[in-house]
mmCIF file of N, CA and C in Angstrom:
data_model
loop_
_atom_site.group_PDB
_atom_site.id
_atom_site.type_symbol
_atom_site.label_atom_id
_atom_site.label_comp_id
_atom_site.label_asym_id
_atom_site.label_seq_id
_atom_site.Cartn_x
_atom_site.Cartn_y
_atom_site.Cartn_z
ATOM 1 N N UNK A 1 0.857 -1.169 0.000
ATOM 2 C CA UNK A 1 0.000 0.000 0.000
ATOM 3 C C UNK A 1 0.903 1.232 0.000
ATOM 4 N N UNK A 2 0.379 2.389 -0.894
ATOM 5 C CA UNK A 2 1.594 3.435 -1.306
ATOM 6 C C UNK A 2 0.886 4.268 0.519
ATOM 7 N N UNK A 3 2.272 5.071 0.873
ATOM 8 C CA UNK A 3 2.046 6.211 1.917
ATOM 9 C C UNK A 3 0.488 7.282 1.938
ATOM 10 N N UNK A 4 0.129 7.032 0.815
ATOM 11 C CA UNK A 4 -0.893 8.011 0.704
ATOM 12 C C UNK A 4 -2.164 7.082 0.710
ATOM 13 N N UNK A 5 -2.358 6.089 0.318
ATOM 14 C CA UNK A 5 -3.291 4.870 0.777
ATOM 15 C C UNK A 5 -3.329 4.897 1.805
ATOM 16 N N UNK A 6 -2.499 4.672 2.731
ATOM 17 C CA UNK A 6 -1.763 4.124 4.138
ATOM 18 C C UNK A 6 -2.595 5.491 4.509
ATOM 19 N N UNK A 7 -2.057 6.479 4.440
ATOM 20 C CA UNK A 7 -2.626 7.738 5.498
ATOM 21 C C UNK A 7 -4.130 7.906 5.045
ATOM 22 N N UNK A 8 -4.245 7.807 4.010
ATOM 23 C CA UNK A 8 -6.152 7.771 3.728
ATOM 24 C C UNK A 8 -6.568 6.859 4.456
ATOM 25 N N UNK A 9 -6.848 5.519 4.281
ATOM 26 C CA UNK A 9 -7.054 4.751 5.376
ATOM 27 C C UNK A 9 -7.296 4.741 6.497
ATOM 28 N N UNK A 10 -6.488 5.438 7.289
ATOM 29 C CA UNK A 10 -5.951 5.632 8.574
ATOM 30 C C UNK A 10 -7.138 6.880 8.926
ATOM 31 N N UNK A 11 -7.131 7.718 8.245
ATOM 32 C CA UNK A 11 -8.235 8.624 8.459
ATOM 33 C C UNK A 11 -9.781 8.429 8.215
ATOM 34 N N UNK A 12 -9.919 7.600 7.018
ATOM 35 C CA UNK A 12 -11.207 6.453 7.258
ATOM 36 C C UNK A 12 -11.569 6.555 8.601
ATOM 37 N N UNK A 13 -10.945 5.587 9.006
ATOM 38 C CA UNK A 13 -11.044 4.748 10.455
ATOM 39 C C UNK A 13 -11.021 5.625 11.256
ATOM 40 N N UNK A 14 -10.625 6.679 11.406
ATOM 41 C CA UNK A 14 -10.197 7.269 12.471
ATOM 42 C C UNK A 14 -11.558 8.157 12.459
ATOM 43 N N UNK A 15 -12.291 8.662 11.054
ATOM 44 C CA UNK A 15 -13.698 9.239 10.926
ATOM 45 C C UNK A 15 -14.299 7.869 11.704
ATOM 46 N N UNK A 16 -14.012 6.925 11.138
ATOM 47 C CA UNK A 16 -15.482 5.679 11.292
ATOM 48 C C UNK A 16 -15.910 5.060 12.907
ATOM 49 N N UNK A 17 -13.967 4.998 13.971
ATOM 50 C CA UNK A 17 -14.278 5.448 14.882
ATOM 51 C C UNK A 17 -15.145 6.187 15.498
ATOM 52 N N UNK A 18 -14.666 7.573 15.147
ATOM 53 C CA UNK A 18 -15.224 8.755 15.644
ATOM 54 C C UNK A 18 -16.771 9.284 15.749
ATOM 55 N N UNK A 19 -16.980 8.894 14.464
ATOM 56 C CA UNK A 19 -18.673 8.321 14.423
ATOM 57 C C UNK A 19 -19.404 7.195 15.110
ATOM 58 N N UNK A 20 -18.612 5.989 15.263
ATOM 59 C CA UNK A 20 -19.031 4.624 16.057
ATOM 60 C C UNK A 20 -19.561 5.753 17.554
ATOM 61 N N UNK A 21 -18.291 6.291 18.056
ATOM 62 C CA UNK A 21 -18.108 6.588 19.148
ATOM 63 C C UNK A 21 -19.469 7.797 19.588
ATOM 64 N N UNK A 22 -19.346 8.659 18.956
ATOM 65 C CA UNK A 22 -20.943 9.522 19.111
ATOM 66 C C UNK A 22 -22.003 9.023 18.848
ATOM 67 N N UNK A 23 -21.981 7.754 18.013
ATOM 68 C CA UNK A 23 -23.063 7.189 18.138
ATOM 69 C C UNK A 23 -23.401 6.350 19.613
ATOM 70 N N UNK A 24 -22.352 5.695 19.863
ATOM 71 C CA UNK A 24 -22.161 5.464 21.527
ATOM 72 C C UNK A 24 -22.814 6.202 22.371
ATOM 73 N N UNK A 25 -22.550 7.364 22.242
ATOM 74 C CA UNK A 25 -22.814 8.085 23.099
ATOM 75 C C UNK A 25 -24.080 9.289 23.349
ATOM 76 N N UNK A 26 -24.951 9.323 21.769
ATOM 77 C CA UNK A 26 -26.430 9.324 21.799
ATOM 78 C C UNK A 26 -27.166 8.174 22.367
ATOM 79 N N UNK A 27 -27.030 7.052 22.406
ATOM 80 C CA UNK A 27 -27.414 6.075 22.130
ATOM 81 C C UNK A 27 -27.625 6.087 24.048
ATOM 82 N N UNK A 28 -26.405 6.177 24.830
ATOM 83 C CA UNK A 28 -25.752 6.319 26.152
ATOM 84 C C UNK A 28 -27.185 7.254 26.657
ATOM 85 N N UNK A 29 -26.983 8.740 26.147
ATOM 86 C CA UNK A 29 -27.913 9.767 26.521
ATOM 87 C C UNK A 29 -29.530 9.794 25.922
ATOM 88 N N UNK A 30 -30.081 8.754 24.782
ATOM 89 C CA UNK A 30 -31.142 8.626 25.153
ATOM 90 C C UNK A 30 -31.932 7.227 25.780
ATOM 91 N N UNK A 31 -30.880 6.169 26.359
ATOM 92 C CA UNK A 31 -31.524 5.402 27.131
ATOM 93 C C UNK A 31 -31.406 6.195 28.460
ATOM 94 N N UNK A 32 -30.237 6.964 29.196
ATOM 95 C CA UNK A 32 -30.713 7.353 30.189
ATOM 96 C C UNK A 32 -32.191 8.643 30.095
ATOM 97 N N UNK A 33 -32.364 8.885 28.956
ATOM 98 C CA UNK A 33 -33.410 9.716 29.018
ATOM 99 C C UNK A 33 -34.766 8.718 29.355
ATOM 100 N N UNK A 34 -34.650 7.486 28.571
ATOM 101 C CA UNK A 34 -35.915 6.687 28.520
ATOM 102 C C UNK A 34 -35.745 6.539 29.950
ATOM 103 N N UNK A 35 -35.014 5.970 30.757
ATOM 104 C CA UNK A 35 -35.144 5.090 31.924
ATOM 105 C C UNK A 35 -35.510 6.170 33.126
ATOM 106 N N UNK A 36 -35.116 7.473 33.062
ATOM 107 C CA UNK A 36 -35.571 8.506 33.415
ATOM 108 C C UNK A 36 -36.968 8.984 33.792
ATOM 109 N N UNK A 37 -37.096 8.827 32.832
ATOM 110 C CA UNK A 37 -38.567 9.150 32.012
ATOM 111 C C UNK A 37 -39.793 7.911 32.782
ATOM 112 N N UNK A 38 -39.214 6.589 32.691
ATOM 113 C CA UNK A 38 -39.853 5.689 33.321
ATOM 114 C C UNK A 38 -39.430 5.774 34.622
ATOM 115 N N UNK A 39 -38.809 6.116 35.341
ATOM 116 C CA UNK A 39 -38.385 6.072 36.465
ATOM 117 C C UNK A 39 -39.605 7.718 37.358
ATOM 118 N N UNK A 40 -39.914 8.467 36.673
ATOM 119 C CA UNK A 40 -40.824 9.366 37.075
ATOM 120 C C UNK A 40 -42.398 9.203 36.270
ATOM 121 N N UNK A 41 -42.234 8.361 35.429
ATOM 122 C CA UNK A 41 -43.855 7.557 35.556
ATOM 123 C C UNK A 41 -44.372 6.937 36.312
ATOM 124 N N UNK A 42 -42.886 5.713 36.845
ATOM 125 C CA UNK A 42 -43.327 4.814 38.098
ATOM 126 C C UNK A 42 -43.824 5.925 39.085
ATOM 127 N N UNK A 43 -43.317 6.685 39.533
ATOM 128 C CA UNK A 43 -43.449 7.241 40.802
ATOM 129 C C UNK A 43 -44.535 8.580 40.982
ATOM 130 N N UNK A 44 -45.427 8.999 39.384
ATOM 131 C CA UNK A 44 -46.393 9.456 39.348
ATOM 132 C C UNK A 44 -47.819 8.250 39.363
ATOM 133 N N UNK A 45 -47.582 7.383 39.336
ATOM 134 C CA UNK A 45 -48.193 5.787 39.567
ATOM 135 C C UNK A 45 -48.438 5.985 41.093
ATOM 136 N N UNK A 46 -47.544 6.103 41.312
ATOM 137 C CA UNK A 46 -47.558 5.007 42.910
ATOM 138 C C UNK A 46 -46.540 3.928 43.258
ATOM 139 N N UNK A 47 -45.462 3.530 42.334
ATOM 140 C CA UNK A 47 -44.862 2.389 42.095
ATOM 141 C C UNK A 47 -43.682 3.212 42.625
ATOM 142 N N UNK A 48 -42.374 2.132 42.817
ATOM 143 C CA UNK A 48 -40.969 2.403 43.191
ATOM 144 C C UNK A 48 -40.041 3.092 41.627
ATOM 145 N N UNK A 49 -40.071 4.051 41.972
ATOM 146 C CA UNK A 49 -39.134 5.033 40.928
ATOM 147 C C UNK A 49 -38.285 4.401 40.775
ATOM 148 N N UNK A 50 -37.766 3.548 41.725
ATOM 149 C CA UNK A 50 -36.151 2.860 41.133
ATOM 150 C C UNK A 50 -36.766 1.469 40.546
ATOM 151 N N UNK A 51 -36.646 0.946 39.737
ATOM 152 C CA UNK A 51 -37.288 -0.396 38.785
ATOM 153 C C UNK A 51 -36.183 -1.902 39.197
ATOM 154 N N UNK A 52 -35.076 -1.037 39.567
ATOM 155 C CA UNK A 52 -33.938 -2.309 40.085
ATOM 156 C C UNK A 52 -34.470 -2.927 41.622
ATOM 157 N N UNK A 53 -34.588 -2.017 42.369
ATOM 158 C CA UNK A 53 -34.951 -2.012 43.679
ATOM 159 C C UNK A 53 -36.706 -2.525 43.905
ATOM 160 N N UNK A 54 -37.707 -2.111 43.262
ATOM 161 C CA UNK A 54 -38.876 -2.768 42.837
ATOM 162 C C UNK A 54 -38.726 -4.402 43.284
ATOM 163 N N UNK A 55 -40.497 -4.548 43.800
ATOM 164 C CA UNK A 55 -40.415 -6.180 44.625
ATOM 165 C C UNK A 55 -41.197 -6.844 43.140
ATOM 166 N N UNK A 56 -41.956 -5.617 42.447
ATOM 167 C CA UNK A 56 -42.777 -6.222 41.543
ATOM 168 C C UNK A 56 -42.999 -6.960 40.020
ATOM 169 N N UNK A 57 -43.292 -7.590 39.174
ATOM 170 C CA UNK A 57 -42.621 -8.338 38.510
ATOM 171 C C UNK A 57 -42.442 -7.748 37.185
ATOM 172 N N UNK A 58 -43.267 -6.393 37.197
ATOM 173 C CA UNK A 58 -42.786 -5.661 36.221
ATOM 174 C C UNK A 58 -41.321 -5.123 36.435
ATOM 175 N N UNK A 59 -40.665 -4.376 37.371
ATOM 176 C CA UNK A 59 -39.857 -4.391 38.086
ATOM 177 C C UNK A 59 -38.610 -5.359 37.803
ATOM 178 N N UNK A 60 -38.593 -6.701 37.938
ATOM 179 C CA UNK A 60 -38.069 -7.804 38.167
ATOM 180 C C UNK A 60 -37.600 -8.006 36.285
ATOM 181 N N UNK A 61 -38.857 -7.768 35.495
ATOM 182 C CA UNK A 61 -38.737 -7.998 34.206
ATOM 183 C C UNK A 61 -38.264 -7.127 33.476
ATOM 184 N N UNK A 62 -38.136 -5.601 33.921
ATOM 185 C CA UNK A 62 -37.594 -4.468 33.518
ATOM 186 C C UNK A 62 -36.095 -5.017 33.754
ATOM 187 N N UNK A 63 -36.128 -5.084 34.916
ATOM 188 C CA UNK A 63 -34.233 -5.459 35.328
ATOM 189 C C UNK A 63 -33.365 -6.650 34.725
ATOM 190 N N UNK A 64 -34.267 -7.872 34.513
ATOM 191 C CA UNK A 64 -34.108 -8.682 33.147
ATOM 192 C C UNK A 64 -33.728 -8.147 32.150
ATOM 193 N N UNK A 65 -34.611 -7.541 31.283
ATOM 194 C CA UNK A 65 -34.070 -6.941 30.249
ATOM 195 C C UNK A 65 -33.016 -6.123 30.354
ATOM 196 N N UNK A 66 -32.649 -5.747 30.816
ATOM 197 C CA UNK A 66 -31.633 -4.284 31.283
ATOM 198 C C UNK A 66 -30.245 -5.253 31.844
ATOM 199 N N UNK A 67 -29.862 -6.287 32.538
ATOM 200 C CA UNK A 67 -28.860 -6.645 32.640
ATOM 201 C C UNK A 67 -28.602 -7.640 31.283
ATOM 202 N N UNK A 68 -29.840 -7.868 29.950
ATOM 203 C CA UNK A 68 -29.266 -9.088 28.932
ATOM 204 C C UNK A 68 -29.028 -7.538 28.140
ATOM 205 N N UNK A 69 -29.711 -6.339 28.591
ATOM 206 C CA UNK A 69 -29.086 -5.452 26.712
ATOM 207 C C UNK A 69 -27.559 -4.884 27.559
ATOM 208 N N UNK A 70 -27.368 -4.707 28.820
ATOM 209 C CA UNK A 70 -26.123 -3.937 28.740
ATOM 210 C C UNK A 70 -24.600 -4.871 28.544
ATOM 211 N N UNK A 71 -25.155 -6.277 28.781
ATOM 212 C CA UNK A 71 -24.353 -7.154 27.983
ATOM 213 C C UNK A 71 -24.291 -7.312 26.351
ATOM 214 N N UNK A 72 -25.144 -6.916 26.418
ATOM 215 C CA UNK A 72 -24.979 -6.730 24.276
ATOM 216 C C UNK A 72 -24.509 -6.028 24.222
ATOM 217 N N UNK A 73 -24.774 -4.576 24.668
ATOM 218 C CA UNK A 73 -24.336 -3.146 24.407
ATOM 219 C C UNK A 73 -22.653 -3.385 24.850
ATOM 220 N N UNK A 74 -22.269 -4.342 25.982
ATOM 221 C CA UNK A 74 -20.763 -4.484 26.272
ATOM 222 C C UNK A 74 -20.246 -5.328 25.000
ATOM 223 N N UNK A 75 -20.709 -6.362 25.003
ATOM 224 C CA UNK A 75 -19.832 -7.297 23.759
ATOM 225 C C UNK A 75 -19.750 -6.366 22.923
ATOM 226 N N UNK A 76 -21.205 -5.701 21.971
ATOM 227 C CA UNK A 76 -20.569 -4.761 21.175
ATOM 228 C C UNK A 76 -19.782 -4.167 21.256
ATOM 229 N N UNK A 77 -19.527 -3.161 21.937
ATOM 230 C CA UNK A 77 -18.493 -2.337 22.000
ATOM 231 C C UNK A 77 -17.581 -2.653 22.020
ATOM 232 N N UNK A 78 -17.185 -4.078 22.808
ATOM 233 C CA UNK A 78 -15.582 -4.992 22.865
ATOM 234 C C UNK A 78 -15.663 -5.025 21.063
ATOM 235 N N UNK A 79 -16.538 -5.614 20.653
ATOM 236 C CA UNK A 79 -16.076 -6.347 19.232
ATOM 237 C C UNK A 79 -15.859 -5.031 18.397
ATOM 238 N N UNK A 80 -16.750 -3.797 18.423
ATOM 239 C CA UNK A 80 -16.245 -2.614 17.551
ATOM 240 C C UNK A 80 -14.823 -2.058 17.583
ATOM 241 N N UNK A 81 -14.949 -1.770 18.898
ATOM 242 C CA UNK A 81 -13.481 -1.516 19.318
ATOM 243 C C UNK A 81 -12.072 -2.345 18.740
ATOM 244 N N UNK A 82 -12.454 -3.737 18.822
ATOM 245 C CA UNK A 82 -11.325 -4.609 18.420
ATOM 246 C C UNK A 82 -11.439 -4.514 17.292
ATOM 247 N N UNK A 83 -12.589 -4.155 16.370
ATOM 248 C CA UNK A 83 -12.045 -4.132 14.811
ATOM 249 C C UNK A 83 -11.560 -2.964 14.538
ATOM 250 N N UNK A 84 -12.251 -2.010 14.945
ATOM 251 C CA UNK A 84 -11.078 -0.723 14.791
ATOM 252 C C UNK A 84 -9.185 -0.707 14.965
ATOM 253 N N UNK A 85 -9.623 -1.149 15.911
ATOM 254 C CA UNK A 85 -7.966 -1.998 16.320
ATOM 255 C C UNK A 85 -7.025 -2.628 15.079
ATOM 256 N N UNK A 86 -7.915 -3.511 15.009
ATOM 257 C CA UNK A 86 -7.879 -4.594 13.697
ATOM 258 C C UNK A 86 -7.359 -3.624 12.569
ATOM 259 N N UNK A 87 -8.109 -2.656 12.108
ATOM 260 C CA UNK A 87 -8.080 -1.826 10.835
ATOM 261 C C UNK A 87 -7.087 -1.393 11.074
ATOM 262 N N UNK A 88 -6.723 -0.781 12.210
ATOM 263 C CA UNK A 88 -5.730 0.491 12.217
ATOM 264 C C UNK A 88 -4.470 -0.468 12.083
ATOM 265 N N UNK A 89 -4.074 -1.459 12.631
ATOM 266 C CA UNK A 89 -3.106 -2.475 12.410
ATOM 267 C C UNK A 89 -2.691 -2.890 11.107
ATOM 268 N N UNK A 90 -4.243 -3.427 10.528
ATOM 269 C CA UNK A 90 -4.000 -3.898 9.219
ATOM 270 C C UNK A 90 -3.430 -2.580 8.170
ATOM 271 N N UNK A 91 -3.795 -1.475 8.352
ATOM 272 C CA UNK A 91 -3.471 -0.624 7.252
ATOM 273 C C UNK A 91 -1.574 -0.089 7.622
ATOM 274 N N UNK A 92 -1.276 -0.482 8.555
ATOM 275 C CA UNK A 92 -0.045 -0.503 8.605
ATOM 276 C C UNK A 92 1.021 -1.710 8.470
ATOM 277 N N UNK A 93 0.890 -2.903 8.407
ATOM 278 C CA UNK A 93 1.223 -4.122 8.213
ATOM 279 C C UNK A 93 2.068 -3.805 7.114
ATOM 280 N N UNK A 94 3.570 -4.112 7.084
ATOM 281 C CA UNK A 94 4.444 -3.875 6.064
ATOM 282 C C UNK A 94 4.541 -4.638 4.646
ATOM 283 N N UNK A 95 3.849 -6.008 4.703
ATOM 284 C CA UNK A 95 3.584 -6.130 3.274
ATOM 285 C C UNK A 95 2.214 -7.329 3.751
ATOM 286 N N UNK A 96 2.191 -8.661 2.619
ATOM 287 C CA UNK A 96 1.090 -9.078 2.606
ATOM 288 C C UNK A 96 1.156 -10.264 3.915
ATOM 289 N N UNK A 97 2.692 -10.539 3.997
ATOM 290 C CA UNK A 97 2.295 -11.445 5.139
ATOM 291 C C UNK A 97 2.055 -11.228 5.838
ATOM 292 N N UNK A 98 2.372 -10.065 6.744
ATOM 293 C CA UNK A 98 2.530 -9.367 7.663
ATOM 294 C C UNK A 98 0.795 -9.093 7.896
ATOM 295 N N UNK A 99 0.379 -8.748 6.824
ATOM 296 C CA UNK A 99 -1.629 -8.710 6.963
ATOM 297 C C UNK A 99 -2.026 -9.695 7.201
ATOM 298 N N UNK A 100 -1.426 -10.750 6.327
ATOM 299 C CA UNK A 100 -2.422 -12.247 6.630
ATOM 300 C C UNK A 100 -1.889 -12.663 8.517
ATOM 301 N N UNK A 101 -0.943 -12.259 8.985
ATOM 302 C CA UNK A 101 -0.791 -13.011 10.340
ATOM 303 C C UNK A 101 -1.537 -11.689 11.006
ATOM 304 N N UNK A 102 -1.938 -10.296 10.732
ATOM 305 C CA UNK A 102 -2.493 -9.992 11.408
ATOM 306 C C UNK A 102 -4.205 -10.228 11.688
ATOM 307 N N UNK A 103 -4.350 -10.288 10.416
ATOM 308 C CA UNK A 103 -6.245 -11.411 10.157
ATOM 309 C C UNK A 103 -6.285 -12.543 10.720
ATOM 310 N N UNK A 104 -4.983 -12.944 10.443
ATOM 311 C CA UNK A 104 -5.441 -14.799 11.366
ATOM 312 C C UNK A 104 -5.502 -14.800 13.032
ATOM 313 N N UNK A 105 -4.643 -14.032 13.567
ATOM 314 C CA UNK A 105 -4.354 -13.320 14.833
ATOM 315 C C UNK A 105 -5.975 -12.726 15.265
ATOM 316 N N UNK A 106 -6.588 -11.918 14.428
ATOM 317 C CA UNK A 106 -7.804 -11.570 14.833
ATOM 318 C C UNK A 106 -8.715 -12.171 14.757
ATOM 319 N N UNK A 107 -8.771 -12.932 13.690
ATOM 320 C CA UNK A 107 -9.875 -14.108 13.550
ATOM 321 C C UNK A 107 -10.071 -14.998 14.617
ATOM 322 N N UNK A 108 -8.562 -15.657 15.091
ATOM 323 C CA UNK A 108 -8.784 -16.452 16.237
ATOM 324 C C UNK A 108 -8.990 -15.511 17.543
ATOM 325 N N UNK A 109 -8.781 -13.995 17.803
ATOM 326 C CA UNK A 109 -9.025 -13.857 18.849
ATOM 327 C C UNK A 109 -10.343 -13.132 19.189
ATOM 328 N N UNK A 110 -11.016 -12.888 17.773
ATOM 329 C CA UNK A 110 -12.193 -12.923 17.929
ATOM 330 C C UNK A 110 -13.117 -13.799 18.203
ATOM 331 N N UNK A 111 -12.571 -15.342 17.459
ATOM 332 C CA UNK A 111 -13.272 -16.490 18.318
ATOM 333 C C UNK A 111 -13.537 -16.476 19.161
ATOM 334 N N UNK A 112 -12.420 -16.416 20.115
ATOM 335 C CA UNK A 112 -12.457 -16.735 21.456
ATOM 336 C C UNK A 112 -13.178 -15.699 21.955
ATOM 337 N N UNK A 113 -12.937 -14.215 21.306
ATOM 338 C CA UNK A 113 -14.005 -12.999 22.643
ATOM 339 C C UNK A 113 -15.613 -13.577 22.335
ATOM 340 N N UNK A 114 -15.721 -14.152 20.927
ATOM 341 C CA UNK A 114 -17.226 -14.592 20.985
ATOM 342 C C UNK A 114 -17.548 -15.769 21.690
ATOM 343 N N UNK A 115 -16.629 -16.640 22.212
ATOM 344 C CA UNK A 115 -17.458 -17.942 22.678
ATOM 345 C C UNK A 115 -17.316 -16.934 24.105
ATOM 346 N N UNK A 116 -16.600 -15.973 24.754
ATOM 347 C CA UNK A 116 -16.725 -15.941 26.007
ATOM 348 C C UNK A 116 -17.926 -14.900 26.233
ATOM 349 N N UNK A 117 -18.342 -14.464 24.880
ATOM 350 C CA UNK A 117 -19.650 -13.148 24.651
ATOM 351 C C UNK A 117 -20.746 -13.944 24.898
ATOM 352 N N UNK A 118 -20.810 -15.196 24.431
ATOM 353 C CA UNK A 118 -22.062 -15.967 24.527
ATOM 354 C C UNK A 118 -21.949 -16.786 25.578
ATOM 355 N N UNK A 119 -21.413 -17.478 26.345
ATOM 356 C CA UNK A 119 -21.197 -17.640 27.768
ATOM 357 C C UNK A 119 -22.111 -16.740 28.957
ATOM 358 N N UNK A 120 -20.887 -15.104 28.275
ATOM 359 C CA UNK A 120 -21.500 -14.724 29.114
ATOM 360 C C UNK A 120 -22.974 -13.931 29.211
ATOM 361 N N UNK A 121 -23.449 -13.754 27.862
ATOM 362 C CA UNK A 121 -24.848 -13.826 27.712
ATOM 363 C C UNK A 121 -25.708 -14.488 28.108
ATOM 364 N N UNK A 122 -25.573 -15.968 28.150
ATOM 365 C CA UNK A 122 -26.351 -17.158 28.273
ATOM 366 C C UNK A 122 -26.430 -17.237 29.810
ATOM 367 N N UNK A 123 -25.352 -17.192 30.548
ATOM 368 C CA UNK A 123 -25.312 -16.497 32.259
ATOM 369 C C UNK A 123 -26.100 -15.419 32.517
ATOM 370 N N UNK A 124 -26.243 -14.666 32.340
ATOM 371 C CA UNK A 124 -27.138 -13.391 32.293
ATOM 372 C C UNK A 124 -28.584 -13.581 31.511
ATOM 373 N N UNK A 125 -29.026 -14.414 30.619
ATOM 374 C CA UNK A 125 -30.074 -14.419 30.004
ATOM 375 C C UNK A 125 -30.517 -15.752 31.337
ATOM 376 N N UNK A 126 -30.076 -16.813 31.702
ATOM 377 C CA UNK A 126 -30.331 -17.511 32.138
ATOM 378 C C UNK A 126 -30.805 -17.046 33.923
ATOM 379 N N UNK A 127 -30.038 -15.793 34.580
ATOM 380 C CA UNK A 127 -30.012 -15.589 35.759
ATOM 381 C C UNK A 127 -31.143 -14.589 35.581
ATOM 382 N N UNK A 128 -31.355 -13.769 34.647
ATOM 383 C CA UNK A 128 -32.466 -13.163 34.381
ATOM 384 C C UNK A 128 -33.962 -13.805 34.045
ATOM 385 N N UNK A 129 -33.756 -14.624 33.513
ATOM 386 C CA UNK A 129 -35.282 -15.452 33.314
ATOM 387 C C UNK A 129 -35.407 -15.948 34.732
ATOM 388 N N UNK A 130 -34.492 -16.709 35.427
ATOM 389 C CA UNK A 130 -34.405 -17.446 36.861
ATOM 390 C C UNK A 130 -35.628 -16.035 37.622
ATOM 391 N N UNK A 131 -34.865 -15.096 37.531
ATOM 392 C CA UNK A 131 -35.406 -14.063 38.537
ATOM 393 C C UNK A 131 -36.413 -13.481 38.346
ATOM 394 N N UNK A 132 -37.243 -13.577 37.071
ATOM 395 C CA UNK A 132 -38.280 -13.254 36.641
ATOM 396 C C UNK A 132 -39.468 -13.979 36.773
ATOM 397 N N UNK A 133 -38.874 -15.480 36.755
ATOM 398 C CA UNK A 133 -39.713 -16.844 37.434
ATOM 399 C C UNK A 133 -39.753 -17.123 38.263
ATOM 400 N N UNK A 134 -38.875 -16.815 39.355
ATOM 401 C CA UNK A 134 -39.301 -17.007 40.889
ATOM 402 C C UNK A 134 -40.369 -15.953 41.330
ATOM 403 N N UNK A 135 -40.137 -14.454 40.362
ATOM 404 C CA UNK A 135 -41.190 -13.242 40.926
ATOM 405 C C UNK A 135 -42.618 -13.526 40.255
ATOM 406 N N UNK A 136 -42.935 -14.752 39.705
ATOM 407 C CA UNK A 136 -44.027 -14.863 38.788
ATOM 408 C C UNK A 136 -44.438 -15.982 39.421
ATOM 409 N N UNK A 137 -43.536 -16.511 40.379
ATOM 410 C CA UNK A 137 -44.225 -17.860 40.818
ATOM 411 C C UNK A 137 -43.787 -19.259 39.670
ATOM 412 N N UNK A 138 -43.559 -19.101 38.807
ATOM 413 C CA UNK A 138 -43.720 -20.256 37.323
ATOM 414 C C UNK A 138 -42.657 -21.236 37.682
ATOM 415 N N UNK A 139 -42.132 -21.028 39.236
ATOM 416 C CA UNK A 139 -41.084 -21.945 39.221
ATOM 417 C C UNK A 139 -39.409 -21.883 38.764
ATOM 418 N N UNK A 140 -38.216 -22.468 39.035
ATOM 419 C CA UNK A 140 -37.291 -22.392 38.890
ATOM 420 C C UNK A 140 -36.755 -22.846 37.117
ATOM 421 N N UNK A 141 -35.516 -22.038 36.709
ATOM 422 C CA UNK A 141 -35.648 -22.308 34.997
ATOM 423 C C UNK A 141 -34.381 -23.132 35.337
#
């Protein structure tokens, strides 16, 4: 890749970052707006403003959902992050071998962050249904 490839590239990524990243971070500022927002509905209700702390099974099922998305929302960000990584590496790699051991290098260590992404999803999807079924009565999952 000529020097001027190489530095185009590099600025790609460094836009595509930069965009990932504000998107992050709307994304950040309008769930705390939603949860906000529900958090002073509950409590124009009658219900516990805090939804974590809540005995009730809406409550219980709100907090379900909310510990399986901020594990998505984490893996994502691990896996965006590491391909950015990835890019910025690859566009500097001094010729072709040097790319192919850096793809194979990522390939396998993306394997591995995904079997430990779904692990730890399946822990969290699993401890979350558990807790949603004991507050429903339906028994242990």
């Amino acid at each position: 890749m000529t020097e001027q490839g190489r530095q185009l590239a590099e600025e790609n990524i460094a836009r595509a970052r930069a965009a990932y990243l504000r998107c992050v971070e709307a994304g950040e500022v309008a769930l705390n707006a939603f949860e906000s927002s529900t958090a002073r509905a509950a409590g124009l209700m009658g219900l516990s403003a805090d939804g974590r702390n809540a005995d009730g099974p809406t409550a219980r099922g709100w907090a379900a959902m909310r510990a399986v998305a901020q594990t998505l929302f984490v893996a994502t960000d691990t896996n965006m992050r590491a391909g950015f990584s990835f890019a910025s590496s690859l566009v500097r790699a001094e010729d072709a071998r040097a790319a192919a051991d850096l793809q194979s290098r990522y390939l396998r260590e993306q394997g591995e962050r995904f079997a430990h992404q779904m692990l730890d999803l399946q822990r969290t999807a699993l401890r979350a249904a558990g807790d949603v079924a004991r507050g429903t009565g339906a028994g242990p999952l």
